[in-house]
Amino acid sequence: YQRDFEERFNIPHITDVFPDAEAIRSTFCLKMRSPTADFSGGYPSDEEWHGYINNKDRVLLKVINYSSPTSAGAVCIDPDCTWIEQWVHRAGPREKIYFRPEKVKAAIVTCGGLCPGLNDVIRHIVITLEIYGVKNVVGIPFGYRGFSDKNLPEIPLSRKVVQNIHLSGGSLLGVSRGGPSVSEIVDSMGERGINMLFVLGGNGTHAGANAIHNECRRRRMKVAVVGVPKTIDNDILHMDKTFGFDTAVEEAQRAINSAYIEAHSAYHGIGVVKLMGRSSGFIAMQASLASGQVDICLIPEVPFNLHGPHGVLKHLKYLIETKGSAVICVAEGAGQSFLENTNAKDASGNKVLGDIGVHIQQETKKYFKEIGVSADVKYIDPTYMIRAVRANASDGILCTVLGQNAVHGAFGGYSGITVGIINTHYAYLPIPEVIAYPKSVDPNSRMWHRCLTSTGQPDFI
Ligand code: ATP
Ligand code: MG
């Protein structure tokens, strides 16, 4: 198992394909140089060069010593349930770099939906590239589409251009779904002379980035493709959290608070808030926990009935009778089995979900009418308001470190990797390991149990 693990989490390096790839000494070190520093008279002394990370620096992926397979929330990953060492590569600047900064043309692309912090990551990729000495940095407009659409010229990027972009939400470069094939993208990269590609996006974007990395290897192009996971849902495997999640939870509380005030101020008021979370209920769970104003939290991972003696509606009736009002927080992917399956897909091939918030609102109105109790149901969908806000301070810092480490990874010669925070340390992981399946809330975990304790809701089955 140990060997298998180490193989899986080994990160692809340029020397795998080009064993004789030239490595030069990095000028990126803890001791910052003036932009006008001249190295022609020789490099500074060894003592001045420090702060490098080497390949023996590892971050522990798992810290729990599982006592049994049934420990709450823990999955026993080896037959004897004993300690297993799972280490991943620590992110950070390498002493040896595999690209000459003056020969680098770096491109940044943002794909998928919006997420707070995209501009912060773009900003720090650009700034870090400049510190390495890269002069040629461009943005690809509107996601992968920008590689093929001749009407969308590259956006030249520099510290000056990106200086203040983190002060607003969205993406300076624009985003999109769908777009050209992987081979068209790689053709375009070849034509443009791009040899470093930074890809900001979710699981779909990362699947694309990994395919681009493989295609570049197949064509023996010396290119580094590095991803930064962008998922507001926090559904990327292994990572403590992804950027934008903290901000989303923070912002979601405003919507919950509004729903609470509406519900509380109305006679028999019921507030329904739908939050993001296609397959993972992290935002709904964390926002419910943080706000303390939610009576019922519904997530995709935990099945529930609306009708019947143990259903959500019966509990709503109880809440109205006892408290006078109620707040429901539902993740967008929850209760999809109650909705008509249209088989509709978006441009990237993702299933279009039905609106569970509207469904709950309608069913609640119907139910209270049937039982002859008045109820004032209000529905809030704050999705686009949450996605568009700028990153909060904690996400801003996370984005800074991720952006910097993405550049360190590319200069270090790694490709087909992504960067994330793992056990409070930053690490590089091979892309396939983080997108194998979406990370989800474990219904047997302590955290979900804490959420249930906070809302006071029963099982709805
Ligand atoms: P979000 O979390 O917002 O859904 P995402 O990265 O998953 O982000 P998608 O719209 O699914 O967003 O995909 C983004 C881009 O990645 C699209 O341009 C899409 O064409 C491309 N893509 C998706 N899946 C693949 C894949 N398996 N191989 C190659 N490219 C892909
Ligand atoms: Mg996706």
XYZ file of C-alpha atoms and ligand atoms in Angstrom:
493
model
C 0.000 0.000 0.000
C 2.792 2.385 0.995
C 4.587 1.966 -2.331
C 1.353 2.341 -4.255
C 0.616 5.518 -2.325
C 4.032 7.004 -2.994
C 3.715 6.246 -6.686
C 0.281 7.797 -6.895
C 1.289 10.986 -5.143
C 4.613 11.404 -6.871
C 4.449 14.595 -8.910
C 5.366 14.620 -12.613
C 8.587 16.454 -13.425
C 10.056 17.748 -16.644
C 13.069 15.436 -16.243
C 10.700 12.426 -16.583
C 10.477 13.334 -20.276
C 13.649 15.367 -20.739
C 16.299 13.682 -18.549
C 18.908 16.196 -19.676
C 16.763 19.277 -19.068
C 18.943 22.184 -18.067
C 18.571 23.333 -14.462
C 19.755 26.741 -13.362
C 20.015 28.333 -9.961
C 16.977 30.261 -8.829
C 17.256 33.906 -7.895
C 14.076 33.685 -5.867
C 15.144 33.528 -2.243
C 14.201 34.911 1.140
C 16.613 37.766 0.677
C 14.803 40.035 -1.773
C 16.817 41.799 -4.458
C 16.259 45.216 -5.934
C 14.679 44.986 -9.420
C 17.830 46.582 -10.745
C 20.167 44.070 -9.050
C 22.948 42.933 -11.301
C 24.081 39.317 -10.974
C 26.753 39.571 -13.623
C 29.444 39.990 -10.987
C 28.566 36.549 -9.530
C 25.899 35.239 -7.216
C 25.702 36.264 -3.550
C 27.228 33.965 -0.945
C 25.563 30.684 -0.006
C 24.348 32.012 3.352
C 22.231 34.515 1.538
C 20.457 31.817 -0.450
C 17.981 30.166 1.774
C 14.305 29.443 2.093
C 14.268 26.767 -0.587
C 12.107 23.708 -0.379
C 13.569 20.429 -1.571
C 11.928 17.216 -2.647
C 12.460 15.571 0.710
C 10.208 18.181 2.331
C 6.867 16.525 2.751
C 3.500 17.303 4.273
C 1.591 14.630 6.135
C -1.646 13.910 4.300
C -3.402 12.028 7.083
C -2.875 12.649 10.765
C -5.390 10.405 12.439
C -4.189 7.117 13.834
C -7.391 5.187 13.318
C -8.270 2.956 16.217
C -10.989 1.119 14.367
C -12.801 1.356 11.054
C -15.831 2.702 12.860
C -14.219 5.757 14.492
C -16.622 8.573 13.698
C -15.831 10.087 10.348
C -12.697 8.048 9.831
C -12.250 5.529 7.079
C -9.756 2.831 7.848
C -7.478 2.666 4.852
C -5.345 -0.348 5.648
C -6.402 -3.841 6.718
C -4.779 -3.702 10.157
C -5.982 -0.220 11.023
C -2.521 0.848 12.052
C -0.478 3.910 11.330
C 0.310 4.567 7.699
C 2.590 7.309 6.556
C 1.048 9.302 3.773
C 3.224 12.190 2.696
C 2.830 14.607 -0.149
C 5.307 17.069 -1.641
C 5.666 20.365 0.117
C 5.082 23.394 -2.093
C 7.512 26.280 -2.313
C 10.468 27.701 -4.231
C 13.078 25.216 -5.457
C 16.763 26.070 -5.588
C 17.059 24.631 -9.082
C 14.705 25.915 -11.730
C 14.043 24.370 -15.123
C 13.063 27.447 -17.094
C 15.139 30.508 -17.918
C 12.900 33.424 -16.899
C 13.746 35.418 -20.025
C 12.560 32.499 -22.185
C 9.263 32.023 -20.402
C 5.935 32.952 -21.882
C 3.402 32.352 -19.129
C -0.372 32.262 -19.619
C -3.171 32.303 -17.067
C -6.672 31.045 -17.745
C -9.777 30.971 -15.502
C -12.606 28.533 -16.325
C -15.948 27.391 -14.913
C -18.050 29.548 -12.600
C -17.011 32.574 -10.563
C -15.507 32.194 -7.127
C -14.236 34.830 -4.689
C -10.454 35.106 -4.896
C -9.863 34.453 -8.614
C -8.383 37.920 -9.044
C -6.214 37.472 -5.958
C -4.695 34.302 -7.433
C -4.172 35.909 -10.871
C -2.524 38.861 -9.174
C -0.059 36.754 -7.246
C 0.835 34.537 -10.167
C 1.726 37.650 -12.174
C 3.645 39.302 -9.345
C 5.622 36.148 -8.552
C 6.449 35.551 -12.223
C 7.800 39.100 -12.395
C 9.951 38.510 -9.341
C 11.440 35.454 -11.072
C 12.242 37.794 -13.952
C 9.525 36.767 -16.442
C 8.658 39.568 -18.849
C 6.046 37.853 -20.981
C 2.823 37.113 -19.066
C -0.589 36.974 -20.717
C -4.148 36.212 -19.739
C -6.299 33.966 -21.945
C -9.747 35.602 -22.049
C -12.953 33.725 -21.171
C -11.588 30.346 -20.184
C -10.385 27.691 -22.616
C -12.538 29.361 -25.287
C -9.935 32.150 -25.475
C -7.478 29.649 -26.993
C -9.589 29.173 -30.110
C -11.677 32.321 -30.555
C -9.771 34.641 -32.885
C -11.870 37.600 -31.694
C -10.453 37.256 -28.189
C -6.900 38.622 -28.054
C -4.495 37.739 -25.230
C -4.456 40.178 -22.319
C -0.919 41.368 -21.459
C -0.376 41.164 -17.690
C 2.086 42.912 -15.419
C 2.280 44.036 -11.803
C 0.900 47.371 -12.938
C -2.152 45.782 -14.569
C -2.990 43.478 -11.655
C -2.068 45.780 -8.771
C -5.632 46.448 -7.602
C -7.677 43.687 -9.218
C -8.171 41.842 -5.907
C -10.305 44.758 -4.715
C -13.182 43.490 -6.797
C -14.763 40.061 -7.268
C -15.083 38.140 -10.521
C -12.195 37.380 -12.856
C -10.210 40.020 -14.716
C -9.817 37.492 -17.522
C -13.435 36.356 -17.715
C -14.643 32.756 -17.456
C -16.582 30.331 -19.637
C -17.692 26.728 -19.938
C -17.157 24.448 -22.903
C -14.675 25.479 -25.599
C -12.047 23.902 -27.853
C -10.662 20.367 -27.682
C -7.459 19.588 -25.809
C -5.489 19.173 -29.025
C -6.720 22.551 -30.304
C -5.636 24.134 -27.017
C -2.173 22.558 -27.265
C -1.882 23.633 -30.932
C -2.700 27.165 -29.848
C -0.169 27.043 -27.002
C 2.483 25.938 -29.491
C 1.619 28.754 -31.915
C 1.700 31.324 -29.144
C 4.910 29.961 -27.632
C 3.376 29.439 -24.201
C 5.604 27.267 -22.006
C 3.963 27.866 -18.622
C 0.220 27.533 -18.226
C -1.612 28.357 -15.002
C -5.122 27.023 -14.910
C -7.647 28.228 -12.346
C -10.805 26.165 -12.184
C -12.757 23.280 -10.736
C -12.759 19.555 -11.437
C -13.672 20.026 -15.123
C -10.937 22.601 -15.653
C -8.420 20.368 -13.884
C -9.405 17.375 -16.017
C -8.685 19.672 -18.975
C -5.367 20.840 -17.467
C -4.235 17.250 -16.933
C -5.181 16.346 -20.490
C -3.231 19.391 -21.757
C -0.227 18.296 -19.664
C -0.390 14.765 -21.112
C -0.788 16.035 -24.663
C 2.227 18.370 -24.221
C 4.271 15.403 -22.989
C 3.114 13.274 -25.903
C 4.253 15.993 -28.302
C 7.460 16.427 -26.305
C 6.781 20.101 -25.607
C 8.727 21.463 -22.630
C 5.748 23.014 -20.896
C 4.654 23.296 -17.251
C 0.911 23.086 -16.621
C -0.048 23.989 -13.049
C -3.558 24.178 -11.637
C -5.013 26.121 -8.739
C -8.273 24.503 -7.581
C -11.199 26.893 -7.685
C -14.276 25.441 -6.119
C -16.527 27.484 -3.945
C -18.158 24.186 -2.859
C -14.904 23.062 -1.182
C -15.299 19.676 -2.877
C -11.658 19.006 -3.834
C -10.146 15.894 -2.272
C -7.415 16.051 0.394
C -7.430 19.841 0.809
C -8.276 21.546 4.100
C -10.220 24.076 2.099
C -10.194 25.733 -1.289
C -10.098 29.475 -1.856
C -13.419 31.312 -1.870
C -15.079 28.843 0.484
C -14.493 30.919 3.611
C -15.834 34.022 1.882
C -18.855 32.094 0.610
C -19.722 30.848 4.096
C -19.332 34.353 5.471
C -21.556 35.846 2.771
C -24.115 33.024 2.983
C -24.765 33.992 6.582
C -26.134 37.324 5.405
C -28.738 35.533 3.303
C -29.587 33.236 6.216
C -29.901 36.216 8.512
C -32.256 37.945 6.058
C -34.350 34.781 5.797
C -34.432 34.582 9.582
C -35.555 38.199 9.963
C -38.246 37.766 7.287
C -39.476 34.546 8.898
C -39.302 35.894 12.423
C -41.137 39.104 11.548
C -43.979 37.388 9.676
C -46.854 35.482 11.259
C -45.916 31.805 10.805
C -42.975 32.828 8.683
C -40.801 30.262 6.929
C -37.559 31.300 5.220
C -35.930 29.042 2.642
C -32.323 29.733 1.575
C -30.659 27.788 -1.231
C -26.866 27.722 -1.157
C -24.244 26.349 -3.565
C -23.185 22.722 -3.349
C -23.884 20.523 -6.359
C -22.707 17.296 -4.808
C -21.244 18.473 -1.506
C -23.039 20.273 1.284
C -20.054 21.982 2.907
C -21.305 25.565 2.404
C -24.816 24.769 3.659
C -23.424 22.873 6.647
C -20.815 25.470 7.633
C -23.113 28.452 7.052
C -25.851 26.793 9.128
C -23.362 26.087 11.887
C -21.908 29.577 11.808
C -25.226 31.425 11.708
C -26.997 29.489 14.426
C -30.286 30.639 12.857
C -31.083 27.560 10.792
C -33.664 25.003 11.922
C -33.314 22.574 9.029
C -30.180 22.009 6.953
C -30.514 19.779 3.888
C -27.485 18.555 1.923
C -26.980 16.180 -1.032
C -25.127 13.606 1.071
C -27.985 13.026 3.493
C -31.265 11.672 2.060
C -34.519 13.092 3.382
C -38.280 12.877 2.857
C -40.408 15.974 2.454
C -43.715 14.216 3.109
C -44.700 11.501 5.557
C -44.618 11.195 9.332
C -40.853 11.840 9.510
C -40.683 14.312 6.646
C -39.396 17.884 6.574
C -42.934 19.338 6.274
C -44.142 17.606 9.425
C -41.170 19.057 11.299
C -41.927 22.506 9.863
C -45.437 22.251 11.276
C -43.946 21.394 14.666
C -41.565 24.386 14.445
C -44.399 26.758 13.516
C -46.473 25.473 16.424
C -43.636 25.703 18.945
C -41.422 28.572 17.742
C -43.708 30.482 15.411
C -41.180 30.590 12.556
C -38.532 28.464 10.845
C -35.503 28.739 8.558
C -34.438 26.058 6.064
C -31.009 26.053 4.458
C -30.775 23.728 1.459
C -27.803 22.933 -0.781
C -28.568 23.117 -4.512
C -27.772 19.436 -5.084
C -30.010 18.167 -2.272
C -33.281 16.333 -2.933
C -32.732 16.082 -6.699
C -34.777 12.853 -6.743
C -37.918 14.917 -6.051
C -37.420 16.949 -9.224
C -38.040 16.154 -12.830
C -34.893 14.914 -14.561
C -34.600 16.942 -17.772
C -31.265 15.373 -18.812
C -30.176 18.906 -19.719
C -26.402 19.577 -19.781
C -24.429 22.828 -19.742
C -21.693 23.679 -22.284
C -19.116 21.728 -20.257
C -21.323 18.635 -20.044
C -22.374 19.135 -16.400
C -25.924 18.081 -15.539
C -28.300 21.041 -15.090
C -29.898 20.660 -11.670
C -33.534 21.305 -10.852
C -34.332 24.086 -8.385
C -34.822 22.393 -5.019
C -35.399 25.767 -3.312
C -38.453 26.538 -5.451
C -39.700 22.981 -4.967
C -39.479 23.213 -1.171
C -41.197 26.601 -1.234
C -44.088 25.255 -3.352
C -44.480 22.018 -1.382
C -44.443 23.937 1.901
C -47.159 26.336 0.716
C -49.247 23.424 -0.538
C -48.828 21.452 2.682
C -49.832 24.282 5.022
C -52.837 25.078 2.830
C -53.909 21.439 3.005
C -53.695 21.263 6.794
C -55.435 24.627 7.120
C -52.590 26.420 8.877
C -51.478 29.781 7.521
C -47.805 30.057 6.608
C -45.809 32.840 4.989
C -43.050 31.208 2.916
C -40.206 33.267 1.468
C -37.396 31.953 -0.726
C -33.926 33.477 -1.112
C -31.361 32.297 -3.683
C -28.181 34.341 -3.024
C -25.931 32.221 -5.305
C -24.786 34.912 -7.749
C -24.458 37.513 -5.003
C -22.149 35.193 -3.064
C -20.050 34.117 -6.036
C -19.404 37.712 -7.099
C -18.062 39.167 -3.861
C -14.368 39.816 -3.364
C -12.364 37.457 -1.192
C -12.270 38.100 2.556
C -8.966 38.512 4.381
C -8.423 34.841 5.106
C -9.159 33.798 1.512
C -7.008 36.680 0.282
C -4.023 35.214 2.111
C -4.805 31.688 0.938
C -4.954 32.949 -2.671
C -1.643 34.754 -2.259
C 0.145 31.627 -1.119
C -1.522 29.404 -3.728
C -0.669 31.830 -6.542
C 2.963 32.075 -5.448
C 3.312 28.331 -5.056
C 1.809 27.673 -8.472
C 4.668 29.708 -9.961
C 7.283 27.977 -7.779
C 5.955 24.618 -8.957
C 6.177 25.561 -12.635
C 9.725 26.941 -12.266
C 10.695 23.864 -10.262
C 9.890 21.844 -13.385
C 6.656 20.234 -12.249
C 3.717 19.830 -14.570
C 0.294 18.220 -14.293
C 0.157 19.308 -10.665
C -2.117 21.388 -8.536
C -1.502 23.242 -5.300
C -3.465 23.193 -2.089
C -3.410 23.538 1.659
C -3.136 20.231 3.483
C -2.973 19.992 7.257
C -2.242 23.729 7.332
C 0.770 23.325 5.011
C 0.939 23.961 1.288
C 1.560 21.014 -0.983
C 1.735 19.908 -4.622
C -0.409 17.021 -5.750
C -0.774 15.245 -9.074
C -4.032 16.412 -10.653
C -5.722 12.984 -11.040
C -5.564 12.386 -7.274
C -7.585 15.478 -6.407
C -10.297 15.113 -9.048
C -10.897 11.354 -8.794
C -14.271 12.174 -7.247
C -15.707 15.172 -5.385
C -15.016 15.470 -1.679
C -18.277 15.315 0.258
C -19.628 15.729 3.754
C -19.471 12.448 5.646
C -22.926 11.948 7.181
C -21.227 10.026 10.021
C -18.726 12.774 10.722
C -18.484 14.830 13.870
C -19.019 18.000 11.845
C -22.365 16.938 10.388
C -23.412 15.777 13.854
C -22.451 19.207 15.225
C -24.654 20.774 12.549
C -27.593 18.575 13.573
C -27.000 19.466 17.203
C -27.063 23.136 16.286
C -30.246 23.031 14.186
C -32.013 20.531 16.403
C -33.407 18.728 13.369
C -34.305 15.020 13.422
C -33.599 12.428 10.721
C -36.059 12.994 7.909
C -36.310 9.351 6.882
P -17.028 24.709 -11.605
O -16.642 24.298 -10.237
O -17.387 26.134 -11.710
O -18.027 23.788 -12.245
P -15.273 23.469 -13.492
O -13.832 23.650 -13.787
O -15.679 22.109 -13.055
O -15.678 24.580 -12.446
P -16.591 23.143 -16.026
O -17.515 24.083 -16.712
O -17.073 21.786 -15.705
O -16.126 23.923 -14.747
O -15.279 22.949 -16.914
C -14.442 24.050 -17.230
C -13.714 23.817 -18.521
O -13.037 22.575 -18.512
C -14.635 23.816 -19.719
O -14.093 24.681 -20.682
C -14.674 22.382 -20.164
O -14.788 22.269 -21.562
C -13.351 21.822 -19.675
N -13.468 20.404 -19.302
C -14.376 19.882 -18.458
N -14.198 18.556 -18.316
C -13.143 18.227 -19.119
C -12.458 16.997 -19.422
N -12.813 15.836 -18.860
N -11.426 17.058 -20.300
C -11.068 18.218 -20.856
N -11.651 19.403 -20.607
C -12.685 19.424 -19.747
Mg -17.292 21.375 -11.972
